[in-house]
Short mmCIF file of C-alpha atoms in Angstrom, two decimals:
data_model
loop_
_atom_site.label_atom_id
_atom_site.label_comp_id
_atom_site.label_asym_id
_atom_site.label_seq_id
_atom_site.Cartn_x
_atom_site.Cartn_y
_atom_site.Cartn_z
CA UNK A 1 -112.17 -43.63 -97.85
CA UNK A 2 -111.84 -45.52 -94.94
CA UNK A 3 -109.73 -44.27 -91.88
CA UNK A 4 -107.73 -46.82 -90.94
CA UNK A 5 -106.46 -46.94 -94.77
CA UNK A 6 -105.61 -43.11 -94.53
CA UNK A 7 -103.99 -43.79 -91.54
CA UNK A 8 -102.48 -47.39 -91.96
CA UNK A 9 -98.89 -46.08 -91.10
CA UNK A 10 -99.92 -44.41 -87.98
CA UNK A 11 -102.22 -47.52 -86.77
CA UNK A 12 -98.65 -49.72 -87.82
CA UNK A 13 -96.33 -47.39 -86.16
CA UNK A 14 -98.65 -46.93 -83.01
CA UNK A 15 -98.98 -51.29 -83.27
CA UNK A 16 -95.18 -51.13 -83.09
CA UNK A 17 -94.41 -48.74 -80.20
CA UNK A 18 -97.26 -51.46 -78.23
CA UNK A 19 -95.77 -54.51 -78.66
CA UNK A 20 -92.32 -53.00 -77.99
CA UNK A 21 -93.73 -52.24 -75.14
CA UNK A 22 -94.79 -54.91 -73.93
CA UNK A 23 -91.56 -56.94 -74.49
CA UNK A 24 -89.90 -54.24 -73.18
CA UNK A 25 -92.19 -54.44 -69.50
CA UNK A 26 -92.12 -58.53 -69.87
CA UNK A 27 -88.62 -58.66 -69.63
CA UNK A 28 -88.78 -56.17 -67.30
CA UNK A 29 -90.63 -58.53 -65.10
CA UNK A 30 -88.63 -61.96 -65.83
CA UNK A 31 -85.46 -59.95 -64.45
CA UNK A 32 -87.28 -58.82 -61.66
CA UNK A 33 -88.57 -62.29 -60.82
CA UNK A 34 -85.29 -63.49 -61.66
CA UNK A 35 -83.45 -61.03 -59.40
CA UNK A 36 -86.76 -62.10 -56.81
CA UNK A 37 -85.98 -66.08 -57.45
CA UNK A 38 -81.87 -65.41 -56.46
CA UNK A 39 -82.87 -63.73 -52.89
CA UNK A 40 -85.00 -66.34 -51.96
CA UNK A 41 -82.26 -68.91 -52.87
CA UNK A 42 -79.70 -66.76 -51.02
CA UNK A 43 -82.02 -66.15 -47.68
CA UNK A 44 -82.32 -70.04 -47.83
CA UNK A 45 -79.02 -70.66 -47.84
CA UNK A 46 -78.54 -68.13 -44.99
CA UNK A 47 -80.94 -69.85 -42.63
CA UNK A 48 -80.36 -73.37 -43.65
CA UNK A 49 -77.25 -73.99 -44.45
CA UNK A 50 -75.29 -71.32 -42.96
CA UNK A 51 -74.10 -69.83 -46.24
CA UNK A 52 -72.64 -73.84 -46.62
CA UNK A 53 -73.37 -75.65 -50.11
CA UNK A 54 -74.68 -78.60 -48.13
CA UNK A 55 -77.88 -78.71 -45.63
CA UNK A 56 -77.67 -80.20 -42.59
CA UNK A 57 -78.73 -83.26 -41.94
CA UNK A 58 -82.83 -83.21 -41.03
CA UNK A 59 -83.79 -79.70 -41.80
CA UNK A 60 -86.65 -79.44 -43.02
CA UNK A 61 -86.86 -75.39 -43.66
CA UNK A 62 -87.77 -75.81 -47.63
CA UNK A 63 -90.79 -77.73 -47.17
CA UNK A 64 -92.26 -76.32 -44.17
CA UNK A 65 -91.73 -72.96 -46.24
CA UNK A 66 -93.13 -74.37 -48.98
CA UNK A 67 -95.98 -75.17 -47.11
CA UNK A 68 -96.45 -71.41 -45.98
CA UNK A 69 -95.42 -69.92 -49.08
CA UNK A 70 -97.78 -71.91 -51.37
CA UNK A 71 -100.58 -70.93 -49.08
CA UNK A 72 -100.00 -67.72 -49.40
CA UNK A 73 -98.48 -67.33 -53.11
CA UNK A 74 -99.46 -70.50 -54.79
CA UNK A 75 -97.60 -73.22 -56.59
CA UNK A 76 -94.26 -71.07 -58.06
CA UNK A 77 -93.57 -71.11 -54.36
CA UNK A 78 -93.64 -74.71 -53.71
CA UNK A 79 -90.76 -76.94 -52.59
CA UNK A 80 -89.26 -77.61 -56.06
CA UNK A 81 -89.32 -74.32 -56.71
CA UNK A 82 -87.41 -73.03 -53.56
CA UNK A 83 -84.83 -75.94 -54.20
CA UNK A 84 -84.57 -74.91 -57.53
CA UNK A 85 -84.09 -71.07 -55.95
CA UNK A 86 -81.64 -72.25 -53.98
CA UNK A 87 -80.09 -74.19 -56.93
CA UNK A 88 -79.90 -70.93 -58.70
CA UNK A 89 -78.18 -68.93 -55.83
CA UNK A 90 -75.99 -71.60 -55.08
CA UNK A 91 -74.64 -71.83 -59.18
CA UNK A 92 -74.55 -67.99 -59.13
CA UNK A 93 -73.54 -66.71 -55.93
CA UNK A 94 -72.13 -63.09 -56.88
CA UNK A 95 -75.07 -61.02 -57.60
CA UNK A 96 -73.24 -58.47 -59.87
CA UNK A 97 -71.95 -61.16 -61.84
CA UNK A 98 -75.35 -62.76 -62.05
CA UNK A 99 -76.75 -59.58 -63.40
CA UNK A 100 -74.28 -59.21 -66.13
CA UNK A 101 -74.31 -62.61 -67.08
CA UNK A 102 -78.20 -63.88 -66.95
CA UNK A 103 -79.57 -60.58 -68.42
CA UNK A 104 -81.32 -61.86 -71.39
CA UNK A 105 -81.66 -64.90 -70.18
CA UNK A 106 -85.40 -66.32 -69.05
CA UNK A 107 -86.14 -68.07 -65.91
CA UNK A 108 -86.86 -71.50 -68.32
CA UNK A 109 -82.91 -70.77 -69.75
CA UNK A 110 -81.55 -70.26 -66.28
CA UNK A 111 -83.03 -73.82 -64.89
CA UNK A 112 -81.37 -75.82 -68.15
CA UNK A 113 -78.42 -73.74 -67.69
CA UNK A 114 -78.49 -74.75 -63.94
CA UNK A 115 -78.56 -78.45 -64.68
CA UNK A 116 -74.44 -78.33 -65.82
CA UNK A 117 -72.57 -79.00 -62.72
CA UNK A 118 -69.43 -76.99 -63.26
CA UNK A 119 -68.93 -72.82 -63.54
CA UNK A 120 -67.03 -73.44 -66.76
CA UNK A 121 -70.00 -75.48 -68.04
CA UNK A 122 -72.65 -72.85 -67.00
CA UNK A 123 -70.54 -70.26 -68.62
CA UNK A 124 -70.43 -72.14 -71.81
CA UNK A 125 -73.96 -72.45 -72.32
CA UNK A 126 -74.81 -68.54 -71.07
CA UNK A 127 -72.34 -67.97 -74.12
CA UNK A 128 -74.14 -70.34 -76.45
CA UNK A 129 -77.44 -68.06 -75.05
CA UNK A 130 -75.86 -64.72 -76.25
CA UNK A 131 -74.51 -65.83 -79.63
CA UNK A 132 -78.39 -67.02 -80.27
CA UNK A 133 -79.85 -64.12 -79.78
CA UNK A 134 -82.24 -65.52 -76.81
CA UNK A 135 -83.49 -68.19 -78.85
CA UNK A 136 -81.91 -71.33 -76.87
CA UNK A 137 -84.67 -73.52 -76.08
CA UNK A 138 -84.48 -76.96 -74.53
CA UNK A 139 -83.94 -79.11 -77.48
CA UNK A 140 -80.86 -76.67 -78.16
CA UNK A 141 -79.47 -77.54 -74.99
CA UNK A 142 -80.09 -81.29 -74.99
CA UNK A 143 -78.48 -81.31 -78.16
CA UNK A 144 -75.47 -78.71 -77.23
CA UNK A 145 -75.45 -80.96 -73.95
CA UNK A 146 -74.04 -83.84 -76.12
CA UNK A 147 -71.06 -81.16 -77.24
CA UNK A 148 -69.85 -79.94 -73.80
CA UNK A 149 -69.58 -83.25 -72.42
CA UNK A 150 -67.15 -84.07 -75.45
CA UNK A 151 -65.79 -80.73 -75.06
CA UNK A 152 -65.07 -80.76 -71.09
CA UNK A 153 -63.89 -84.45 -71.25
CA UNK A 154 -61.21 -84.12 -74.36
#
């Protein structure tokens, strides 16, 4: 008899305990990146705009960083992706808060979630997040994106 028939249960139990695993250490990393992605946006805000929600006029500290940064790191540190670092800190500024909030959310959630102006907006769609399970994608939000605006404007 062969071995792995003998031993199908152990081979599916061991396949188990590896893929939880490794959703367990990808997640890991997303929050880590995530919690990476917020300190960037926060030292930017330090140095550029003086903890202010608006730059001043001229500065040019994202894309001369971006220049650096992509050097050294390549593309996820481009300018886009420091604005949209910034973005992030700027729509989440308390960092305990953040944590509770955003912790099953992705990086991909966090940008769609990012595009709704308003706290109250933000909050509704990190709700909308939880109640499906992590499995808001972006043609959930476009479409949920058509609700809120009914829903914040009645």
């Amino acid at each position: 008899m062969n071995e792995l028939t003998t031993n199908g249960n152990v081979l599916n139990d061991i396949r188990r305990i590896i893929e939880d695993g490794r959703r367990q250490a990808y997640a890991a990393a997303g929050q880590i990146a995530i919690a990476t992605y917020w300190n960037i946006g926060r030292r930017i805000v330090e140095e550029e705009q003086n903890g202010q929600e608006r730059a001043k006029y001229g500065t040019k500290l994202i894309a001369n960083l971006a220049r650096q940064l992509t050097l050294e790191y390549g593309s996820g540190f481009g300018q886009r992706s420091l604005e949209q670092y910034r973005r992030f800190y700027l729509s989440f500024k308390d960092m305990k808060i953040t944590n509770a909030c955003v912790r099953n959310l992705t990086w991909t959630h966090l940008r769609i979630i990012m595009r709704e102006a308003t706290p109250e907006g933000r909050q509704w769609y990190m709700n909308i997040e939880r109640d499906t399970n992590g499995l808001l994608d972006e043609r959930k939000c476009k479409r949920m994106e058509k609700v809120s605006i009914r829903f914040y404007n009645d």
